[in-house]
mmCIF file of C-alpha atoms and ligand atoms in Angstrom:
data_model
loop_
_atom_site.group_PDB
_atom_site.id
_atom_site.type_symbol
_atom_site.label_atom_id
_atom_site.label_comp_id
_atom_site.label_asym_id
_atom_site.label_seq_id
_atom_site.Cartn_x
_atom_site.Cartn_y
_atom_site.Cartn_z
ATOM 1 C CA MET A 261 -70.329 -8.388 -57.132
ATOM 2 C CA GLY A 262 -73.998 -8.628 -56.001
ATOM 3 C CA ARG A 263 -76.273 -5.612 -56.228
ATOM 4 C CA ASP A 264 -76.669 -5.296 -52.414
ATOM 5 C CA SER A 265 -72.851 -4.895 -51.859
ATOM 6 C CA GLN A 266 -72.648 -1.785 -53.963
ATOM 7 C CA VAL A 267 -72.581 1.597 -52.211
ATOM 8 C CA GLU A 268 -73.867 4.566 -53.955
ATOM 9 C CA GLU A 269 -71.589 7.478 -54.362
ATOM 10 C CA VAL A 270 -72.449 10.454 -52.077
ATOM 11 C CA THR A 271 -71.111 13.991 -52.321
ATOM 12 C CA ILE A 272 -69.895 15.298 -49.037
ATOM 13 C CA GLN A 273 -69.747 19.104 -48.616
ATOM 14 C CA LYS A 274 -67.141 19.989 -45.951
ATOM 15 C CA LYS A 275 -68.015 23.482 -44.792
ATOM 16 C CA PRO A 276 -65.590 25.722 -43.067
ATOM 17 C CA PRO A 277 -66.510 26.575 -39.371
ATOM 18 C CA GLU A 278 -68.833 29.537 -39.176
ATOM 19 C CA SER A 279 -66.396 31.167 -36.685
ATOM 20 C CA GLU A 280 -63.142 30.454 -34.992
ATOM 21 C CA VAL A 281 -63.471 27.509 -32.733
ATOM 22 C CA SER A 282 -61.909 26.410 -29.451
ATOM 23 C CA ASP A 283 -61.408 23.035 -27.751
ATOM 24 C CA VAL A 284 -63.624 22.714 -24.632
ATOM 25 C CA MET A 285 -60.873 20.507 -23.030
ATOM 26 C CA GLY A 286 -58.268 23.136 -23.797
ATOM 27 C CA GLY A 287 -56.182 20.749 -26.027
ATOM 28 C CA SER A 288 -55.941 18.091 -23.294
ATOM 29 C CA ALA A 289 -56.628 14.392 -23.903
ATOM 30 C CA ARG A 290 -57.619 13.552 -20.354
ATOM 31 C CA TRP A 291 -58.789 15.408 -17.191
ATOM 32 C CA GLU A 292 -58.296 13.209 -14.151
ATOM 33 C CA VAL A 293 -59.342 13.233 -10.505
ATOM 34 C CA LYS A 294 -57.976 10.647 -8.121
ATOM 35 C CA ILE A 295 -60.462 8.945 -5.878
ATOM 36 C CA HIS A 296 -59.698 7.136 -2.585
ATOM 37 C CA ASP A 297 -56.621 4.834 -2.739
ATOM 38 C CA HIS A 298 -56.687 3.414 -6.212
ATOM 39 C CA GLY A 299 -59.776 4.935 -7.914
ATOM 40 C CA LEU A 300 -60.127 7.616 -10.468
ATOM 41 C CA VAL A 301 -62.518 9.493 -12.624
ATOM 42 C CA ALA A 302 -61.051 10.715 -15.980
ATOM 43 C CA LEU A 303 -62.827 12.694 -18.566
ATOM 44 C CA LEU A 304 -61.654 11.544 -22.028
ATOM 45 C CA ASP A 305 -63.847 13.336 -24.496
ATOM 46 C CA VAL A 306 -66.832 15.675 -24.930
ATOM 47 C CA MET A 307 -69.378 16.247 -27.633
ATOM 48 C CA PRO A 308 -69.292 19.057 -28.722
ATOM 49 C CA ARG A 309 -65.521 19.114 -28.518
ATOM 50 C CA PHE A 310 -65.184 22.328 -30.444
ATOM 51 C CA VAL A 311 -67.298 25.391 -29.889
ATOM 52 C CA PRO A 312 -67.236 28.993 -31.252
ATOM 53 C CA VAL A 313 -64.507 31.013 -29.507
ATOM 54 C CA GLY A 314 -65.942 32.559 -26.353
ATOM 55 C CA LYS A 315 -68.638 29.863 -25.946
ATOM 56 C CA THR A 316 -68.777 26.740 -23.788
ATOM 57 C CA ALA A 317 -70.377 23.382 -24.631
ATOM 58 C CA ASP A 318 -73.659 24.979 -23.284
ATOM 59 C CA PHE A 319 -73.685 26.266 -26.830
ATOM 60 C CA ALA A 320 -74.935 22.770 -28.101
ATOM 61 C CA ILE A 321 -77.877 22.929 -25.748
ATOM 62 C CA VAL A 322 -78.929 26.358 -26.889
ATOM 63 C CA GLN A 323 -78.316 25.513 -30.560
ATOM 64 C CA ALA A 324 -80.711 22.429 -30.316
ATOM 65 C CA ALA A 325 -83.338 24.367 -28.400
ATOM 66 C CA ARG A 326 -83.406 27.088 -30.951
ATOM 67 C CA VAL A 327 -84.103 24.486 -33.739
ATOM 68 C CA SER A 328 -87.140 23.283 -31.875
ATOM 69 C CA TYR A 329 -88.382 26.728 -30.784
ATOM 70 C CA GLY A 330 -87.376 28.618 -33.921
ATOM 71 C CA GLU A 331 -88.723 32.166 -33.952
ATOM 72 C CA GLY A 332 -90.284 31.660 -30.525
ATOM 73 C CA THR A 333 -86.833 31.687 -28.969
ATOM 74 C CA LYS A 334 -86.508 35.383 -29.618
ATOM 75 C CA GLN A 335 -88.520 35.891 -26.418
ATOM 76 C CA VAL A 336 -85.797 34.119 -24.496
ATOM 77 C CA ASN A 337 -82.824 35.083 -26.532
ATOM 78 C CA GLU A 338 -80.195 34.973 -23.867
ATOM 79 C CA ASP A 339 -78.292 31.677 -23.592
ATOM 80 C CA ARG A 340 -78.292 31.490 -19.802
ATOM 81 C CA GLY A 341 -81.980 32.429 -19.575
ATOM 82 C CA LEU A 342 -82.860 29.809 -22.231
ATOM 83 C CA ILE A 343 -80.889 26.961 -20.514
ATOM 84 C CA ARG A 344 -82.444 27.825 -17.134
ATOM 85 C CA TYR A 345 -85.933 27.887 -18.641
ATOM 86 C CA LEU A 346 -85.348 24.488 -20.257
ATOM 87 C CA SER A 347 -84.042 23.141 -16.905
ATOM 88 C CA ARG A 348 -87.013 24.495 -14.860
ATOM 89 C CA HIS A 349 -89.564 23.097 -17.320
ATOM 90 C CA ARG A 350 -87.780 19.734 -17.722
ATOM 91 C CA HIS A 351 -87.409 20.256 -21.509
ATOM 92 C CA THR A 352 -84.628 17.740 -21.455
ATOM 93 C CA THR A 353 -83.791 16.702 -25.028
ATOM 94 C CA PRO A 354 -81.585 19.687 -25.788
ATOM 95 C CA PHE A 355 -79.334 18.517 -22.948
ATOM 96 C CA GLU A 356 -78.944 15.170 -24.762
ATOM 97 C CA MET A 357 -76.944 17.037 -27.387
ATOM 98 C CA VAL A 358 -73.997 17.131 -25.103
ATOM 99 C CA GLU A 359 -72.128 13.907 -24.325
ATOM 100 C CA PHE A 360 -69.232 12.867 -22.131
ATOM 101 C CA LYS A 361 -66.861 9.911 -22.230
ATOM 102 C CA PHE A 362 -65.222 8.895 -18.941
ATOM 103 C CA HIS A 363 -62.823 6.367 -17.682
ATOM 104 C CA HIS A 364 -63.652 5.172 -14.133
ATOM 105 C CA VAL A 365 -61.686 2.924 -11.795
ATOM 106 C CA MET A 366 -63.790 1.897 -8.749
ATOM 107 C CA PRO A 367 -64.395 -1.025 -6.364
ATOM 108 C CA ILE A 368 -66.876 -3.665 -7.552
ATOM 109 C CA PHE A 369 -69.478 -2.743 -4.777
ATOM 110 C CA VAL A 370 -69.472 0.880 -6.208
ATOM 111 C CA ALA A 371 -69.749 -0.435 -9.779
ATOM 112 C CA ARG A 372 -72.710 -2.504 -8.795
ATOM 113 C CA GLN A 373 -74.627 0.521 -7.654
ATOM 114 C CA TRP A 374 -73.441 2.476 -10.711
ATOM 115 C CA ILE A 375 -74.442 -0.085 -13.379
ATOM 116 C CA ARG A 376 -78.083 0.193 -12.293
ATOM 117 C CA HIS A 377 -78.047 3.452 -14.417
ATOM 118 C CA ARG A 378 -79.033 1.972 -17.740
ATOM 119 C CA THR A 379 -78.702 4.974 -19.957
ATOM 120 C CA ALA A 380 -74.952 5.011 -20.365
ATOM 121 C CA ASN A 381 -72.739 3.026 -22.863
ATOM 122 C CA VAL A 382 -70.328 0.845 -20.912
ATOM 123 C CA ASN A 383 -67.276 -1.235 -21.721
ATOM 124 C CA GLU A 384 -65.827 -2.954 -18.685
ATOM 125 C CA TYR A 385 -62.462 -4.608 -17.911
ATOM 126 C CA SER A 386 -62.855 -8.409 -18.510
ATOM 127 C CA ALA A 387 -61.790 -10.622 -15.602
ATOM 128 C CA ARG A 388 -62.363 -13.598 -17.913
ATOM 129 C CA TYR A 389 -59.740 -12.322 -20.309
ATOM 130 C CA SER A 390 -57.247 -10.464 -17.957
ATOM 131 C CA VAL A 391 -55.862 -11.096 -14.534
ATOM 132 C CA VAL A 392 -57.514 -8.960 -11.883
ATOM 133 C CA LYS A 393 -55.018 -6.541 -10.336
ATOM 134 C CA ASP A 394 -54.114 -6.571 -6.640
ATOM 135 C CA ARG A 395 -56.021 -3.425 -5.848
ATOM 136 C CA PHE A 396 -58.608 -3.144 -3.014
ATOM 137 C CA TYR A 397 -60.618 -0.359 -1.536
ATOM 138 C CA ARG A 398 -60.124 0.150 2.198
ATOM 139 C CA PRO A 399 -61.755 3.160 3.893
ATOM 140 C CA SER A 400 -59.666 5.442 5.975
ATOM 141 C CA MET A 401 -60.118 5.368 9.753
ATOM 142 C CA GLU A 402 -62.454 8.393 9.330
ATOM 143 C CA GLY A 403 -64.376 6.538 6.597
ATOM 144 C CA VAL A 404 -65.500 3.628 8.916
ATOM 145 C CA ARG A 405 -69.154 4.520 9.556
ATOM 146 C CA GLN A 406 -71.532 2.915 12.047
ATOM 147 C CA GLN A 407 -74.807 1.444 10.980
ATOM 148 C CA SER A 408 -77.384 4.269 10.967
ATOM 149 C CA LYS A 409 -80.165 3.870 13.552
ATOM 150 C CA THR A 410 -82.662 5.815 11.451
ATOM 151 C CA ASN A 411 -81.781 4.572 7.890
ATOM 152 C CA ARG A 412 -81.544 0.820 7.505
ATOM 153 C CA GLN A 413 -79.631 1.350 4.183
ATOM 154 C CA GLY A 414 -76.909 3.571 5.452
ATOM 155 C CA GLY A 415 -74.097 4.440 7.865
ATOM 156 C CA ASP A 416 -73.752 7.828 9.511
ATOM 157 C CA GLU A 417 -71.587 8.504 12.610
ATOM 158 C CA LEU A 418 -68.117 7.196 12.840
ATOM 159 C CA ALA A 419 -67.402 3.889 14.496
ATOM 160 C CA ASP A 420 -65.233 4.011 17.667
ATOM 161 C CA VAL A 421 -61.520 3.668 17.049
ATOM 162 C CA SER A 422 -61.010 0.034 18.227
ATOM 163 C CA THR A 423 -64.000 -1.164 16.086
ATOM 164 C CA ALA A 424 -62.603 0.748 13.152
ATOM 165 C CA GLU A 425 -59.084 -0.685 13.642
ATOM 166 C CA GLU A 426 -60.368 -4.203 13.891
ATOM 167 C CA PHE A 427 -62.559 -3.920 10.791
ATOM 168 C CA LEU A 428 -59.616 -2.500 8.721
ATOM 169 C CA ARG A 429 -57.423 -5.276 9.913
ATOM 170 C CA TYR A 430 -60.031 -7.789 8.973
ATOM 171 C CA LEU A 431 -60.386 -6.290 5.512
ATOM 172 C CA GLU A 432 -56.546 -6.381 4.983
ATOM 173 C CA GLU A 433 -56.217 -9.963 6.130
ATOM 174 C CA THR A 434 -59.100 -11.391 4.124
ATOM 175 C CA GLU A 435 -58.034 -9.451 1.004
ATOM 176 C CA ARG A 436 -54.480 -10.717 1.235
ATOM 177 C CA ALA A 437 -55.712 -14.367 1.808
ATOM 178 C CA GLN A 438 -58.241 -14.116 -0.942
ATOM 179 C CA TYR A 439 -55.826 -12.606 -3.492
ATOM 180 C CA ALA A 440 -53.202 -15.349 -2.641
ATOM 181 C CA GLY A 441 -55.868 -17.952 -3.236
ATOM 182 C CA TYR A 442 -56.756 -16.416 -6.538
ATOM 183 C CA GLU A 443 -53.045 -16.353 -7.662
ATOM 184 C CA LYS A 444 -52.642 -19.981 -6.572
ATOM 185 C CA ALA A 445 -55.745 -21.033 -8.526
ATOM 186 C CA LEU A 446 -54.387 -19.332 -11.711
ATOM 187 C CA GLU A 447 -51.013 -20.901 -11.303
ATOM 188 C CA GLY A 448 -52.791 -24.320 -10.926
ATOM 189 C CA GLY A 449 -54.447 -23.674 -14.279
ATOM 190 C CA VAL A 450 -57.994 -22.649 -13.153
ATOM 191 C CA SER A 451 -59.601 -20.465 -15.770
ATOM 192 C CA ARG A 452 -59.592 -16.705 -14.970
ATOM 193 C CA GLU A 453 -63.424 -16.690 -15.321
ATOM 194 C CA LEU A 454 -63.720 -19.087 -12.348
ATOM 195 C CA ALA A 455 -60.756 -18.044 -10.252
ATOM 196 C CA ARG A 456 -62.198 -14.543 -9.852
ATOM 197 C CA MET A 457 -65.123 -15.969 -7.797
ATOM 198 C CA GLY A 458 -63.065 -15.858 -4.561
ATOM 199 C CA LEU A 459 -62.255 -12.128 -4.806
ATOM 200 C CA PRO A 460 -64.038 -9.571 -2.518
ATOM 201 C CA LEU A 461 -66.434 -6.761 -3.568
ATOM 202 C CA SER A 462 -63.610 -4.298 -2.569
ATOM 203 C CA VAL A 463 -61.488 -5.280 -5.533
ATOM 204 C CA TYR A 464 -61.227 -2.638 -8.249
ATOM 205 C CA THR A 465 -62.666 -2.837 -11.740
ATOM 206 C CA GLU A 466 -62.681 -0.255 -14.547
ATOM 207 C CA TRP A 467 -64.638 0.763 -17.477
ATOM 208 C CA TYR A 468 -65.250 3.347 -20.148
ATOM 209 C CA TRP A 469 -68.667 5.014 -19.616
ATOM 210 C CA LYS A 470 -70.266 7.391 -22.150
ATOM 211 C CA ILE A 471 -73.478 9.268 -21.376
ATOM 212 C CA ASP A 472 -75.466 12.309 -22.473
ATOM 213 C CA LEU A 473 -75.856 15.352 -20.239
ATOM 214 C CA HIS A 474 -79.577 14.782 -19.472
ATOM 215 C CA ASN A 475 -78.940 11.262 -18.245
ATOM 216 C CA LEU A 476 -75.777 12.325 -16.453
ATOM 217 C CA PHE A 477 -77.745 14.883 -14.510
ATOM 218 C CA HIS A 478 -80.223 12.245 -13.579
ATOM 219 C CA PHE A 479 -77.318 10.037 -12.369
ATOM 220 C CA LEU A 480 -75.745 12.990 -10.393
ATOM 221 C CA SER A 481 -79.038 13.915 -8.791
ATOM 222 C CA LEU A 482 -79.311 10.431 -7.343
ATOM 223 C CA ARG A 483 -75.622 9.895 -6.579
ATOM 224 C CA MET A 484 -74.513 13.299 -5.300
ATOM 225 C CA ASP A 485 -77.456 13.182 -2.953
ATOM 226 C CA PRO A 486 -76.800 12.589 0.781
ATOM 227 C CA HIS A 487 -78.858 9.384 0.671
ATOM 228 C CA ALA A 488 -76.423 7.762 -1.672
ATOM 229 C CA GLN A 489 -73.482 5.792 -0.189
ATOM 230 C CA GLN A 490 -70.496 8.061 0.511
ATOM 231 C CA GLU A 491 -68.150 6.081 -1.766
ATOM 232 C CA ILE A 492 -70.238 6.526 -4.939
ATOM 233 C CA ARG A 493 -70.870 10.116 -3.948
ATOM 234 C CA ASP A 494 -67.197 10.759 -4.045
ATOM 235 C CA TYR A 495 -67.150 9.636 -7.648
ATOM 236 C CA ALA A 496 -70.226 11.568 -8.573
ATOM 237 C CA ASN A 497 -68.804 14.791 -7.025
ATOM 238 C CA ALA A 498 -65.604 14.378 -8.974
ATOM 239 C CA MET A 499 -67.577 13.921 -12.179
ATOM 240 C CA PHE A 500 -69.563 17.084 -11.507
ATOM 241 C CA ALA A 501 -66.307 18.973 -10.840
ATOM 242 C CA LEU A 502 -64.973 17.725 -14.233
ATOM 243 C CA ILE A 503 -68.025 18.738 -16.315
ATOM 244 C CA GLN A 504 -68.834 21.972 -14.538
ATOM 245 C CA PRO A 505 -66.258 24.103 -16.451
ATOM 246 C CA ILE A 506 -67.351 22.568 -19.713
ATOM 247 C CA ILE A 507 -71.188 23.342 -19.387
ATOM 248 C CA PRO A 508 -71.088 26.021 -16.604
ATOM 249 C CA ILE A 509 -74.515 27.362 -17.355
ATOM 250 C CA ALA A 510 -76.281 24.009 -17.415
ATOM 251 C CA ALA A 511 -74.330 22.895 -14.287
ATOM 252 C CA GLU A 512 -75.506 26.033 -12.443
ATOM 253 C CA ALA A 513 -79.113 25.366 -13.481
ATOM 254 C CA PHE A 514 -78.741 21.717 -12.325
ATOM 255 C CA LEU A 515 -77.673 22.864 -8.880
ATOM 256 C CA ASP A 516 -80.497 25.460 -8.728
ATOM 257 C CA TYR A 517 -83.422 23.546 -10.106
ATOM 258 C CA ASN A 518 -82.500 19.968 -9.393
ATOM 259 C CA LEU A 519 -79.824 18.989 -6.876
ATOM 260 C CA HIS A 520 -80.506 21.823 -4.332
ATOM 261 C CA SER A 521 -84.207 22.163 -5.003
ATOM 262 C CA ILE A 522 -86.960 20.744 -2.811
ATOM 263 C CA ARG A 523 -89.919 18.784 -4.075
ATOM 264 C CA LEU A 524 -93.183 19.293 -2.208
ATOM 265 C CA SER A 525 -96.010 16.818 -2.173
ATOM 266 C CA ARG A 526 -99.666 17.959 -2.351
ATOM 267 C CA LEU A 527 -99.983 17.185 1.416
ATOM 268 C CA GLU A 528 -96.824 19.268 2.204
ATOM 269 C CA ILE A 529 -98.210 22.260 0.157
ATOM 270 C CA GLU A 530 -101.456 21.922 2.021
ATOM 271 C CA ALA A 531 -99.675 21.927 5.423
ATOM 272 C CA LEU A 532 -97.551 24.899 4.240
ATOM 273 C CA ARG A 533 -100.622 26.798 3.115
ATOM 274 C CA THR A 534 -102.769 26.175 6.219
ATOM 275 C CA GLY A 535 -100.034 26.146 8.787
ATOM 276 C CA GLN A 536 -101.526 22.783 10.055
ATOM 277 C CA PRO A 537 -99.567 19.551 10.660
ATOM 278 C CA LEU A 538 -98.978 17.205 7.665
ATOM 279 C CA VAL A 539 -101.985 14.883 7.308
ATOM 280 C CA THR A 540 -100.274 11.528 7.332
ATOM 281 C CA ASP A 541 -99.871 8.606 9.727
ATOM 282 C CA ASN A 542 -96.599 7.605 7.988
ATOM 283 C CA LYS A 543 -93.617 8.246 10.293
ATOM 284 C CA ARG A 544 -91.091 8.330 7.435
ATOM 285 C CA GLU A 545 -93.078 10.865 5.496
ATOM 286 C CA GLN A 546 -93.551 12.935 8.623
ATOM 287 C CA ALA A 547 -89.764 12.837 9.309
ATOM 288 C CA GLU A 548 -89.053 13.871 5.646
ATOM 289 C CA TRP A 549 -91.432 16.876 6.098
ATOM 290 C CA GLU A 550 -89.649 17.922 9.246
ATOM 291 C CA GLU A 551 -86.356 17.787 7.331
ATOM 292 C CA LYS A 552 -87.770 20.008 4.544
ATOM 293 C CA LYS A 553 -89.130 22.462 7.103
ATOM 294 C CA LYS A 554 -85.707 22.703 8.683
ATOM 295 C CA ARG A 555 -84.179 23.502 5.263
ATOM 296 C CA LEU A 556 -86.935 26.020 4.602
ATOM 297 C CA ASP A 557 -86.476 27.478 8.117
ATOM 298 C CA ILE A 558 -90.198 27.013 8.883
ATOM 299 C CA LYS A 559 -91.130 26.386 12.506
HETATM 300 C C1 FAD B 714 -80.095 5.896 -2.453
HETATM 301 C C2 FAD B 714 -80.419 4.727 -3.361
HETATM 302 C C3 FAD B 714 -80.774 3.558 -2.858
HETATM 303 C C4 FAD B 714 -81.118 2.468 -3.671
HETATM 304 N N1 FAD B 714 -81.391 1.266 -3.142
HETATM 305 C C5 FAD B 714 -81.669 0.236 -3.917
HETATM 306 C C6 FAD B 714 -82.006 -1.074 -3.369
HETATM 307 O O1 FAD B 714 -82.041 -1.258 -2.253
HETATM 308 N N2 FAD B 714 -82.213 -2.118 -4.314
HETATM 309 C C7 FAD B 714 -82.171 -1.969 -5.666
HETATM 310 O O2 FAD B 714 -82.442 -2.890 -6.380
HETATM 311 N N3 FAD B 714 -81.906 -0.730 -6.197
HETATM 312 C C8 FAD B 714 -81.694 0.310 -5.420
HETATM 313 N N4 FAD B 714 -81.336 1.540 -5.946
HETATM 314 C C9 FAD B 714 -81.244 1.681 -7.458
HETATM 315 C C10 FAD B 714 -82.508 2.415 -7.928
HETATM 316 O O3 FAD B 714 -83.688 1.662 -7.731
HETATM 317 C C11 FAD B 714 -82.349 2.636 -9.431
HETATM 318 O O4 FAD B 714 -82.307 1.366 -10.083
HETATM 319 C C12 FAD B 714 -81.107 3.417 -9.790
HETATM 320 O O5 FAD B 714 -81.022 4.567 -8.998
HETATM 321 C C13 FAD B 714 -81.242 3.823 -11.283
HETATM 322 O O6 FAD B 714 -82.288 4.755 -11.409
HETATM 323 P P1 FAD B 714 -82.973 4.960 -12.748
HETATM 324 O O7 FAD B 714 -83.654 3.667 -13.178
HETATM 325 O O8 FAD B 714 -83.867 6.189 -12.595
HETATM 326 O O9 FAD B 714 -81.788 5.282 -13.762
HETATM 327 P P2 FAD B 714 -81.457 4.939 -15.230
HETATM 328 O O10 FAD B 714 -81.265 3.466 -15.438
HETATM 329 O O11 FAD B 714 -80.205 5.795 -15.576
HETATM 330 O O12 FAD B 714 -82.626 5.446 -16.018
HETATM 331 C C14 FAD B 714 -82.943 6.818 -16.217
HETATM 332 C C15 FAD B 714 -84.420 6.989 -16.499
HETATM 333 O O13 FAD B 714 -84.679 6.329 -17.745
HETATM 334 C C16 FAD B 714 -85.927 5.727 -17.731
HETATM 335 N N5 FAD B 714 -85.694 4.242 -17.918
HETATM 336 C C17 FAD B 714 -84.501 3.653 -18.126
HETATM 337 N N6 FAD B 714 -84.697 2.287 -18.399
HETATM 338 C C18 FAD B 714 -86.062 2.111 -18.369
HETATM 339 C C19 FAD B 714 -86.872 1.031 -18.497
HETATM 340 N N7 FAD B 714 -86.404 -0.180 -18.857
HETATM 341 N N8 FAD B 714 -88.169 1.121 -18.327
HETATM 342 C C20 FAD B 714 -88.711 2.309 -18.060
HETATM 343 N N9 FAD B 714 -87.986 3.479 -17.930
HETATM 344 C C21 FAD B 714 -86.674 3.392 -18.074
HETATM 345 C C22 FAD B 714 -86.469 6.003 -16.375
HETATM 346 O O14 FAD B 714 -87.273 7.141 -16.411
HETATM 347 C C23 FAD B 714 -85.257 6.278 -15.489
HETATM 348 O O15 FAD B 714 -85.551 7.143 -14.446
HETATM 349 C C24 FAD B 714 -81.019 2.597 -5.048
HETATM 350 C C25 FAD B 714 -80.671 3.921 -5.613
HETATM 351 C C26 FAD B 714 -80.423 4.939 -4.766
HETATM 352 C C27 FAD B 714 -80.012 6.297 -5.390
#
């Protein structure tokens, strides 16, 4: 045997837990939320999975922060205060000590938006290897939105009933025809990797998705936001609901200092300070300032 293939012996010390521990998922292997007609978000695992009895996974954030702050932490010695301080000051690495593994089932047009977030580890269903299932996303009547007149990227008010009905009929007919064509191509011996080309964006895919809490909060801040498309927001909201009981203190800080906070530009601070209009000729920026003033209840 060559020298390189030898592994040196290492002594592993397996220490008992410092205190009684509890499972942050309460002994469950899967927490699941159904989304739309065929979609789902399932939480499969968490790091840390076991925490001292009476603690939540927030514990891992505090533990990491105390390593970096050492004695200095004594000034902020309460867990909630420390996590809120870290969150306010964007000291983010302690949040990376918590990780979540999810199983998601979602339409491909949602997955395309989702996959732009590069900081997760992803393993997706292979439509080269397996046959794509006959599952399509179709919005409910109340989910058919008109093209927004103010936002070129979005929909807002509901479409009228006959337009919505016609659109849903169109989806159903094309999906049925496209799936029949897909099956026929497979039966004729066309490879799965090519036959899938005729399937629509509404067909479902699935993946395992693992991410740390810092990057998950970044994802959620963008995808729970009203500017994100409603369909991906439904997934993001479900993910937040699943993680909230596991890291309740960090989740509260996320809502307070991130999702529900308002960022002010230098020009906006100036307008606020002087009571003068915003100095800009950019209509979009002006409209955004009006929105912020409304939220702040400023005339
Ligand atoms: C409402 C909305 C509309 C959008 N519209 C469009 C659109 O029209 N067209 C389009 O193409 N995209 C669009 N996007 C996608 C958007 O531009 C981002 O790609 C997506 O939100 C991922 O954001 P991110 O890069 O911050 O996230 P992540 O990939 O999760 O990265 C997290 C952070 O890590 C850092 N990071 C990661 N990778 C790199 C890198 N390679 N280099 C430097 N820093 C890195 C950055 O700080 C980044 O913010 C839209 C997103 C939203 C929310």
